[in-house]
Amino acid sequence: MWVAVDAMSGDYGPDRIVEGAVSAVNHDGRKVALVGKEEEISEILLKYEYDTNHIRIVHAEEIIEMNDSPSIAVRAMQDSSIVQATQLVADKSCVGLFSPGNTGATMASALLYLGRVPGVLRPPIAAPIPQEHGPPVLLVDAGANVDCKPEYLAQFAVMGEIYSRQIFNISKPKVGILSNGEEDKKGNSVTLKAFEQIRNLPIEFVGNVEGRDLYGAGREVDVVVCDGFVGNIVLKATEGLSKSIFNVLRESIAKSSLAQTGALLLKPTLTAIKKRLDYAEYGGALLLGVDGICLIGHGSSNAQAVRSAIRVATECAEKEVNRLIAEDIKKYNI
């Protein structure tokens, strides 16, 4: 199975992306199509040893920048790395794609050229939120759909439950709706109606959950459903808080020789915690419900994130996540 990787759209150019692709080939046996400027990618590849049968380059001359209008750029820049990577999935030469570039452009390209899984009303972004122990909590939707109807949230619950079961190997994922209280009657008009729809589905529904539950500090939950407006704020706040905590620790340690000594002793523990809470362990966020695997990465994705994303894309294809989504949405009539 080949995975298309947009090699040009990250914040730091193609170096990290190519390094991650080579790592996926050498350590995991994956097959990767690197999409972008052939001359640049070829030059970077010269630094590595790898199975040349497992990496190929697909030339794309244009790059959609972070500040470009997604809908305009995707239609106007047919030879961009994002669009060409999507086309490889559309023509079935790759099972999925990963891009660390313009999120809106990646979504627009996927919707335009791949379309939706039959029955899916609105594809959501499924973002893993790392936990101290066990698999991550899956936040659905993390930004694709700002305004939602109750039936969208019900479909998000079904799609998130399948993803959590198939990729995180949770036998019966617990699904909840993000709300301003655990009581059944808390929430706005959309979440209250979605609550009634989801609790009638044959999934492990735990009801309303609060923000603290996303981080293992309250009710046990594996999939948290919300609209993309709320979900994106939660995701960005989480990322900002985690960075601030580590920055405060770093500054505090630098001010004291005693703290520096303690930090040396604690370095293995601190490194393990950082690794545990690092987004790179999961690669990126999956755009659920498009008819092809599409993973959206951070602009600052490092080699580990790229390798992880390639792994997740391959696993989604191997475990037929899209087929299961189509079957369940039809079966549940939502």
mmCIF file of C-alpha atoms in Angstrom:
data_model
loop_
_atom_site.group_PDB
_atom_site.id
_atom_site.type_symbol
_atom_site.label_atom_id
_atom_site.label_comp_id
_atom_site.label_asym_id
_atom_site.label_seq_id
_atom_site.Cartn_x
_atom_site.Cartn_y
_atom_site.Cartn_z
ATOM 1 C CA MET A 1 0.000 0.000 0.000
ATOM 2 C CA TRP A 2 1.365 3.395 -1.060
ATOM 3 C CA VAL A 3 0.785 6.602 0.906
ATOM 4 C CA ALA A 4 1.095 10.006 -0.770
ATOM 5 C CA VAL A 5 2.982 12.618 1.266
ATOM 6 C CA ASP A 6 2.872 16.326 0.474
ATOM 7 C CA ALA A 7 6.573 17.044 0.871
ATOM 8 C CA MET A 8 6.533 20.788 0.232
ATOM 9 C CA SER A 9 3.885 22.399 2.442
ATOM 10 C CA GLY A 10 5.352 22.211 5.958
ATOM 11 C CA ASP A 11 6.730 25.207 7.827
ATOM 12 C CA TYR A 12 10.321 24.022 7.433
ATOM 13 C CA GLY A 13 10.400 22.823 3.831
ATOM 14 C CA PRO A 14 10.822 19.236 2.626
ATOM 15 C CA ASP A 15 13.786 18.123 4.791
ATOM 16 C CA ARG A 16 11.811 16.876 7.803
ATOM 17 C CA ILE A 17 9.105 15.392 5.600
ATOM 18 C CA VAL A 18 11.577 13.387 3.532
ATOM 19 C CA GLU A 19 13.373 12.233 6.685
ATOM 20 C CA GLY A 20 10.071 10.950 8.104
ATOM 21 C CA ALA A 21 9.203 9.168 4.872
ATOM 22 C CA VAL A 22 12.589 7.422 4.796
ATOM 23 C CA SER A 23 12.101 6.405 8.434
ATOM 24 C CA ALA A 24 8.684 4.917 7.597
ATOM 25 C CA VAL A 25 10.271 2.929 4.769
ATOM 26 C CA ASN A 26 13.332 1.741 6.681
ATOM 27 C CA HIS A 27 11.705 0.945 10.018
ATOM 28 C CA ASP A 28 8.119 0.047 9.096
ATOM 29 C CA GLY A 29 8.410 -1.250 5.542
ATOM 30 C CA ARG A 30 5.958 1.363 4.184
ATOM 31 C CA LYS A 31 5.716 2.609 0.608
ATOM 32 C CA VAL A 32 5.703 6.360 0.098
ATOM 33 C CA ALA A 33 5.083 8.661 -2.842
ATOM 34 C CA LEU A 34 6.754 11.997 -2.104
ATOM 35 C CA VAL A 35 4.907 14.785 -3.892
ATOM 36 C CA GLY A 36 6.628 18.062 -4.680
ATOM 37 C CA LYS A 37 9.576 19.567 -6.519
ATOM 38 C CA GLU A 38 11.498 16.568 -7.829
ATOM 39 C CA GLU A 39 14.923 18.180 -7.886
ATOM 40 C CA GLU A 40 14.733 19.324 -4.246
ATOM 41 C CA ILE A 41 13.377 16.009 -2.985
ATOM 42 C CA SER A 42 15.942 13.987 -4.943
ATOM 43 C CA GLU A 43 18.785 16.022 -3.475
ATOM 44 C CA ILE A 44 17.576 15.416 0.083
ATOM 45 C CA LEU A 45 17.133 11.688 -0.561
ATOM 46 C CA LEU A 46 20.817 11.436 -1.476
ATOM 47 C CA LYS A 47 21.601 11.735 2.252
ATOM 48 C CA TYR A 48 19.825 8.465 3.074
ATOM 49 C CA GLU A 49 19.970 4.770 2.354
ATOM 50 C CA TYR A 50 16.598 3.160 1.652
ATOM 51 C CA ASP A 51 14.803 0.665 -0.550
ATOM 52 C CA THR A 52 14.359 2.555 -3.807
ATOM 53 C CA ASN A 53 11.374 0.346 -4.644
ATOM 54 C CA HIS A 54 9.526 1.825 -1.655
ATOM 55 C CA ILE A 55 9.929 5.531 -2.411
ATOM 56 C CA ARG A 56 8.948 7.357 -5.561
ATOM 57 C CA ILE A 57 8.745 11.039 -6.395
ATOM 58 C CA VAL A 58 5.725 12.630 -8.054
ATOM 59 C CA HIS A 59 6.645 16.058 -9.356
ATOM 60 C CA ALA A 60 4.441 19.008 -8.433
ATOM 61 C CA GLU A 61 5.656 22.489 -9.296
ATOM 62 C CA GLU A 62 3.363 24.638 -7.145
ATOM 63 C CA ILE A 63 2.979 25.074 -3.379
ATOM 64 C CA ILE A 64 -0.189 26.275 -1.652
ATOM 65 C CA GLU A 65 0.970 28.568 1.133
ATOM 66 C CA MET A 66 -0.582 28.811 4.604
ATOM 67 C CA ASN A 67 -2.193 32.191 3.890
ATOM 68 C CA ASP A 68 -3.676 31.231 0.493
ATOM 69 C CA SER A 69 -7.457 31.005 0.169
ATOM 70 C CA PRO A 70 -8.174 27.223 0.282
ATOM 71 C CA SER A 71 -11.073 27.062 -2.192
ATOM 72 C CA ILE A 72 -9.444 29.395 -4.708
ATOM 73 C CA ALA A 73 -5.970 27.869 -4.466
ATOM 74 C CA VAL A 74 -7.134 24.260 -4.808
ATOM 75 C CA ARG A 75 -8.983 25.024 -8.038
ATOM 76 C CA ALA A 76 -6.362 27.391 -9.467
ATOM 77 C CA MET A 77 -3.220 25.467 -8.516
ATOM 78 C CA GLN A 78 -3.781 22.045 -10.048
ATOM 79 C CA ASP A 79 -0.051 21.357 -10.024
ATOM 80 C CA SER A 80 0.341 22.011 -6.296
ATOM 81 C CA SER A 81 1.719 19.316 -3.998
ATOM 82 C CA ILE A 82 -1.531 19.110 -1.992
ATOM 83 C CA VAL A 83 -3.717 18.643 -5.066
ATOM 84 C CA GLN A 84 -1.355 16.177 -6.741
ATOM 85 C CA ALA A 85 -1.145 14.099 -3.534
ATOM 86 C CA THR A 86 -4.955 14.004 -3.410
ATOM 87 C CA GLN A 87 -5.122 12.971 -7.062
ATOM 88 C CA LEU A 88 -2.912 9.969 -6.297
ATOM 89 C CA VAL A 89 -5.554 8.792 -3.831
ATOM 90 C CA ALA A 90 -8.390 9.607 -6.215
ATOM 91 C CA ASP A 91 -6.877 7.459 -8.970
ATOM 92 C CA LYS A 92 -6.242 4.618 -6.458
ATOM 93 C CA SER A 93 -2.459 4.586 -6.888
ATOM 94 C CA CYS A 94 -2.196 5.503 -3.177
ATOM 95 C CA VAL A 95 -4.490 4.498 -0.315
ATOM 96 C CA GLY A 96 -4.148 7.764 1.562
ATOM 97 C CA LEU A 97 -2.384 11.091 1.856
ATOM 98 C CA PHE A 98 -0.696 13.198 4.502
ATOM 99 C CA SER A 99 -0.144 16.945 4.334
ATOM 100 C CA PRO A 100 1.363 19.292 6.928
ATOM 101 C CA GLY A 101 0.255 22.266 4.872
ATOM 102 C CA ASN A 102 -2.753 24.585 4.677
ATOM 103 C CA THR A 103 -5.509 22.726 6.596
ATOM 104 C CA GLY A 104 -8.335 24.355 4.671
ATOM 105 C CA ALA A 105 -6.693 23.539 1.344
ATOM 106 C CA THR A 106 -6.144 19.916 2.355
ATOM 107 C CA MET A 107 -9.812 19.584 3.335
ATOM 108 C CA ALA A 108 -11.010 21.370 0.203
ATOM 109 C CA SER A 109 -8.838 19.181 -2.008
ATOM 110 C CA ALA A 110 -10.067 16.003 -0.321
ATOM 111 C CA LEU A 111 -13.726 16.989 -0.613
ATOM 112 C CA LEU A 112 -13.365 18.138 -4.230
ATOM 113 C CA TYR A 113 -11.357 15.225 -5.621
ATOM 114 C CA LEU A 114 -12.215 12.337 -3.270
ATOM 115 C CA GLY A 115 -15.787 13.146 -2.303
ATOM 116 C CA ARG A 116 -17.553 11.722 0.731
ATOM 117 C CA VAL A 117 -18.108 8.188 1.922
ATOM 118 C CA PRO A 118 -21.695 7.228 0.954
ATOM 119 C CA GLY A 119 -24.130 8.527 3.566
ATOM 120 C CA VAL A 120 -21.730 10.937 5.275
ATOM 121 C CA LEU A 121 -23.260 14.407 5.638
ATOM 122 C CA ARG A 122 -20.185 16.353 6.776
ATOM 123 C CA PRO A 123 -16.650 14.983 7.181
ATOM 124 C CA PRO A 124 -15.169 15.989 10.571
ATOM 125 C CA ILE A 125 -11.569 16.269 11.730
ATOM 126 C CA ALA A 126 -10.697 13.598 14.318
ATOM 127 C CA ALA A 127 -7.853 14.848 16.526
ATOM 128 C CA PRO A 128 -6.159 12.572 19.096
ATOM 129 C CA ILE A 129 -5.577 14.195 22.484
ATOM 130 C CA PRO A 130 -2.744 12.354 24.281
ATOM 131 C CA GLN A 131 -3.392 10.985 27.761
ATOM 132 C CA GLU A 132 -1.146 10.267 30.716
ATOM 133 C CA HIS A 133 -2.112 6.600 30.541
ATOM 134 C CA GLY A 134 -3.580 4.514 27.723
ATOM 135 C CA PRO A 135 -4.661 5.544 24.221
ATOM 136 C CA PRO A 136 -5.609 9.132 23.347
ATOM 137 C CA VAL A 137 -9.083 10.612 23.563
ATOM 138 C CA LEU A 138 -10.430 11.326 20.084
ATOM 139 C CA LEU A 139 -11.923 14.804 19.617
ATOM 140 C CA VAL A 140 -14.481 14.945 16.783
ATOM 141 C CA ASP A 141 -14.886 17.590 15.235
ATOM 142 C CA ALA A 142 -11.675 19.576 15.704
ATOM 143 C CA GLY A 143 -12.425 22.278 13.162
ATOM 144 C CA ALA A 144 -13.977 21.197 9.874
ATOM 145 C CA ASN A 145 -17.621 22.143 10.581
ATOM 146 C CA VAL A 146 -18.260 25.336 12.524
ATOM 147 C CA ASP A 147 -22.061 25.090 12.412
ATOM 148 C CA CYS A 148 -23.562 21.661 12.984
ATOM 149 C CA LYS A 149 -26.950 19.981 13.015
ATOM 150 C CA PRO A 150 -27.787 17.238 15.545
ATOM 151 C CA GLU A 151 -27.530 14.545 12.873
ATOM 152 C CA TYR A 152 -23.980 15.658 12.067
ATOM 153 C CA LEU A 153 -22.959 15.085 15.681
ATOM 154 C CA ALA A 154 -24.633 11.677 15.637
ATOM 155 C CA GLN A 155 -22.584 10.721 12.587
ATOM 156 C CA PHE A 156 -19.432 12.101 14.236
ATOM 157 C CA ALA A 157 -20.111 9.747 17.161
ATOM 158 C CA VAL A 158 -20.383 6.729 14.858
ATOM 159 C CA MET A 159 -17.286 7.632 12.828
ATOM 160 C CA GLY A 160 -15.230 8.417 15.923
ATOM 161 C CA GLU A 161 -16.259 5.163 17.578
ATOM 162 C CA ILE A 162 -15.101 3.186 14.527
ATOM 163 C CA TYR A 163 -11.781 5.045 14.365
ATOM 164 C CA SER A 164 -11.108 4.548 18.077
ATOM 165 C CA ARG A 165 -11.974 0.858 17.863
ATOM 166 C CA GLN A 166 -9.963 0.111 14.744
ATOM 167 C CA ILE A 167 -6.873 2.314 15.195
ATOM 168 C CA PHE A 168 -6.546 2.593 18.991
ATOM 169 C CA ASN A 169 -7.752 -0.996 19.510
ATOM 170 C CA ILE A 170 -10.377 -0.105 22.125
ATOM 171 C CA SER A 171 -12.925 -2.916 22.069
ATOM 172 C CA LYS A 172 -15.924 -0.781 23.155
ATOM 173 C CA PRO A 173 -15.047 2.914 22.961
ATOM 174 C CA LYS A 174 -16.990 5.163 25.331
ATOM 175 C CA VAL A 175 -18.543 8.099 23.459
ATOM 176 C CA GLY A 176 -19.659 11.401 24.977
ATOM 177 C CA ILE A 177 -20.889 14.852 23.902
ATOM 178 C CA LEU A 178 -18.861 17.850 25.052
ATOM 179 C CA SER A 179 -21.166 20.051 27.112
ATOM 180 C CA ASN A 180 -21.261 22.531 30.002
ATOM 181 C CA GLY A 181 -22.294 19.876 32.508
ATOM 182 C CA GLU A 182 -22.766 16.126 32.869
ATOM 183 C CA GLU A 183 -26.512 16.305 33.463
ATOM 184 C CA ASP A 184 -28.664 15.093 30.581
ATOM 185 C CA LYS A 185 -30.453 18.425 30.256
ATOM 186 C CA LYS A 186 -27.291 20.539 29.978
ATOM 187 C CA GLY A 187 -26.184 21.896 26.615
ATOM 188 C CA ASN A 188 -27.515 24.013 23.757
ATOM 189 C CA SER A 189 -30.370 23.078 21.425
ATOM 190 C CA VAL A 190 -28.080 21.201 19.012
ATOM 191 C CA THR A 191 -26.333 19.081 21.650
ATOM 192 C CA LEU A 192 -29.616 18.303 23.422
ATOM 193 C CA LYS A 193 -31.132 16.947 20.203
ATOM 194 C CA ALA A 194 -27.924 15.121 19.314
ATOM 195 C CA PHE A 195 -27.936 13.565 22.804
ATOM 196 C CA GLU A 196 -31.305 11.926 22.064
ATOM 197 C CA GLN A 197 -30.108 10.618 18.699
ATOM 198 C CA ILE A 198 -26.802 9.239 19.942
ATOM 199 C CA ARG A 199 -28.194 7.454 22.986
ATOM 200 C CA ASN A 200 -30.438 5.422 20.676
ATOM 201 C CA LEU A 201 -27.433 4.156 18.700
ATOM 202 C CA PRO A 202 -25.894 0.736 19.538
ATOM 203 C CA ILE A 203 -22.645 2.285 20.815
ATOM 204 C CA GLU A 204 -21.269 2.807 24.343
ATOM 205 C CA PHE A 205 -22.710 6.279 24.979
ATOM 206 C CA VAL A 206 -21.805 7.864 28.339
ATOM 207 C CA GLY A 207 -23.791 11.070 27.829
ATOM 208 C CA ASN A 208 -22.483 14.574 28.397
ATOM 209 C CA VAL A 209 -18.831 15.105 29.287
ATOM 210 C CA GLU A 210 -17.013 18.243 30.400
ATOM 211 C CA GLY A 211 -13.720 19.774 29.316
ATOM 212 C CA ARG A 212 -11.760 18.131 32.143
ATOM 213 C CA ASP A 213 -12.840 14.692 30.918
ATOM 214 C CA LEU A 214 -10.741 15.183 27.780
ATOM 215 C CA TYR A 215 -7.622 14.852 29.908
ATOM 216 C CA GLY A 216 -8.575 11.930 32.122
ATOM 217 C CA ALA A 217 -9.546 14.131 35.097
ATOM 218 C CA GLY A 218 -13.178 13.085 35.305
ATOM 219 C CA ARG A 219 -15.575 10.771 33.523
ATOM 220 C CA GLU A 220 -13.922 8.024 31.488
ATOM 221 C CA VAL A 221 -14.420 8.642 27.770
ATOM 222 C CA ASP A 222 -12.663 7.631 24.523
ATOM 223 C CA VAL A 223 -14.463 9.732 21.893
ATOM 224 C CA VAL A 224 -15.689 13.289 22.534
ATOM 225 C CA VAL A 225 -18.121 14.792 20.023
ATOM 226 C CA CYS A 226 -18.654 18.512 19.450
ATOM 227 C CA ASP A 227 -19.029 21.033 16.629
ATOM 228 C CA GLY A 228 -15.887 22.235 14.889
ATOM 229 C CA PHE A 229 -16.056 25.734 16.387
ATOM 230 C CA VAL A 230 -15.793 24.445 19.949
ATOM 231 C CA GLY A 231 -13.462 21.586 19.001
ATOM 232 C CA ASN A 232 -10.898 23.822 17.337
ATOM 233 C CA ILE A 233 -10.791 26.153 20.331
ATOM 234 C CA VAL A 234 -10.304 23.145 22.645
ATOM 235 C CA LEU A 235 -7.519 21.777 20.442
ATOM 236 C CA LYS A 236 -5.631 25.079 20.174
ATOM 237 C CA ALA A 237 -6.021 25.768 23.898
ATOM 238 C CA THR A 238 -4.656 22.300 24.686
ATOM 239 C CA GLU A 239 -1.630 22.800 22.443
ATOM 240 C CA GLY A 240 -0.951 26.236 23.896
ATOM 241 C CA LEU A 241 -1.223 25.052 27.496
ATOM 242 C CA SER A 242 1.127 22.107 26.981
ATOM 243 C CA LYS A 243 3.748 24.374 25.394
ATOM 244 C CA SER A 244 3.397 26.907 28.210
ATOM 245 C CA ILE A 245 3.883 24.262 30.897
ATOM 246 C CA PHE A 246 7.129 23.023 29.368
ATOM 247 C CA ASN A 247 8.336 26.602 28.787
ATOM 248 C CA VAL A 248 7.675 27.505 32.436
ATOM 249 C CA LEU A 249 9.525 24.399 33.571
ATOM 250 C CA ARG A 250 12.469 25.213 31.316
ATOM 251 C CA GLU A 251 12.681 28.817 32.556
ATOM 252 C CA SER A 252 12.352 27.795 36.204
ATOM 253 C CA ILE A 253 15.082 25.185 35.877
ATOM 254 C CA ALA A 254 17.434 27.683 34.212
ATOM 255 C CA LYS A 255 17.165 30.085 37.183
ATOM 256 C CA SER A 256 18.380 27.670 39.850
ATOM 257 C CA SER A 257 21.461 25.446 40.062
ATOM 258 C CA LEU A 258 19.574 23.192 42.480
ATOM 259 C CA ALA A 259 16.706 22.879 40.007
ATOM 260 C CA GLN A 260 19.197 22.076 37.240
ATOM 261 C CA THR A 261 20.626 19.241 39.314
ATOM 262 C CA GLY A 262 17.141 17.925 39.981
ATOM 263 C CA ALA A 263 16.262 18.239 36.295
ATOM 264 C CA LEU A 264 19.236 16.064 35.353
ATOM 265 C CA LEU A 265 17.977 13.359 37.695
ATOM 266 C CA LEU A 266 14.449 13.740 36.351
ATOM 267 C CA LYS A 267 15.467 13.992 32.685
ATOM 268 C CA PRO A 268 14.414 10.417 31.742
ATOM 269 C CA THR A 269 11.025 10.963 33.400
ATOM 270 C CA LEU A 270 10.500 14.389 31.804
ATOM 271 C CA THR A 271 11.502 13.009 28.408
ATOM 272 C CA ALA A 272 9.026 10.141 28.784
ATOM 273 C CA ILE A 273 6.243 12.575 29.743
ATOM 274 C CA LYS A 274 6.991 14.838 26.771
ATOM 275 C CA LYS A 275 6.997 11.839 24.430
ATOM 276 C CA ARG A 276 3.731 10.604 25.908
ATOM 277 C CA LEU A 277 2.017 13.952 25.341
ATOM 278 C CA ASP A 278 3.591 14.678 21.952
ATOM 279 C CA TYR A 279 1.227 14.978 18.964
ATOM 280 C CA ALA A 280 3.976 13.444 16.817
ATOM 281 C CA GLU A 281 3.203 10.019 18.295
ATOM 282 C CA TYR A 282 -0.088 10.063 16.358
ATOM 283 C CA GLY A 283 1.019 11.870 13.216
ATOM 284 C CA GLY A 284 -1.937 14.142 12.624
ATOM 285 C CA ALA A 285 -5.696 14.443 12.538
ATOM 286 C CA LEU A 286 -7.777 12.257 10.237
ATOM 287 C CA LEU A 287 -10.443 13.852 8.057
ATOM 288 C CA LEU A 288 -13.119 11.221 8.671
ATOM 289 C CA GLY A 289 -15.738 10.442 6.073
ATOM 290 C CA VAL A 290 -13.945 11.359 2.854
ATOM 291 C CA ASP A 291 -13.702 8.581 0.273
ATOM 292 C CA GLY A 292 -9.975 8.044 0.762
ATOM 293 C CA ILE A 293 -7.670 8.381 3.748
ATOM 294 C CA CYS A 294 -6.642 11.995 4.447
ATOM 295 C CA LEU A 295 -4.422 12.980 7.379
ATOM 296 C CA ILE A 296 -3.840 16.617 8.278
ATOM 297 C CA GLY A 297 -0.576 17.399 10.066
ATOM 298 C CA HIS A 298 0.899 20.331 11.964
ATOM 299 C CA GLY A 299 2.865 22.770 9.865
ATOM 300 C CA SER A 300 5.755 22.060 12.222
ATOM 301 C CA SER A 301 5.503 18.279 11.785
ATOM 302 C CA ASN A 302 8.818 16.575 12.477
ATOM 303 C CA ALA A 303 10.100 13.301 11.057
ATOM 304 C CA GLN A 304 8.409 11.253 13.793
ATOM 305 C CA ALA A 305 5.039 12.856 13.036
ATOM 306 C CA VAL A 306 5.421 12.056 9.329
ATOM 307 C CA ARG A 307 6.351 8.451 10.065
ATOM 308 C CA SER A 308 3.371 8.102 12.427
ATOM 309 C CA ALA A 309 0.984 9.641 9.901
ATOM 310 C CA ILE A 310 2.091 7.192 7.222
ATOM 311 C CA ARG A 311 1.499 4.343 9.674
ATOM 312 C CA VAL A 312 -1.999 5.574 10.574
ATOM 313 C CA ALA A 313 -2.960 6.076 6.917
ATOM 314 C CA THR A 314 -1.887 2.529 6.108
ATOM 315 C CA GLU A 315 -3.723 1.078 9.116
ATOM 316 C CA CYS A 316 -6.927 2.921 8.202
ATOM 317 C CA ALA A 317 -6.769 1.373 4.744
ATOM 318 C CA GLU A 318 -5.886 -2.101 6.026
ATOM 319 C CA LYS A 319 -8.735 -2.069 8.557
ATOM 320 C CA GLU A 320 -11.197 -0.639 6.010
ATOM 321 C CA VAL A 321 -12.318 2.236 8.196
ATOM 322 C CA ASN A 322 -14.256 3.892 5.349
ATOM 323 C CA ARG A 323 -16.170 0.723 4.516
ATOM 324 C CA LEU A 324 -17.181 0.338 8.163
ATOM 325 C CA ILE A 325 -18.319 3.974 8.291
ATOM 326 C CA ALA A 326 -20.513 3.550 5.200
ATOM 327 C CA GLU A 327 -22.012 0.319 6.553
ATOM 328 C CA ASP A 328 -22.820 1.703 10.014
ATOM 329 C CA ILE A 329 -24.292 4.982 8.802
ATOM 330 C CA LYS A 330 -26.572 3.093 6.450
ATOM 331 C CA LYS A 331 -27.445 0.487 9.083
ATOM 332 C CA TYR A 332 -28.232 3.117 11.760
ATOM 333 C CA ASN A 333 -30.116 5.322 9.283
ATOM 334 C CA ILE A 334 -28.518 8.580 10.380
#
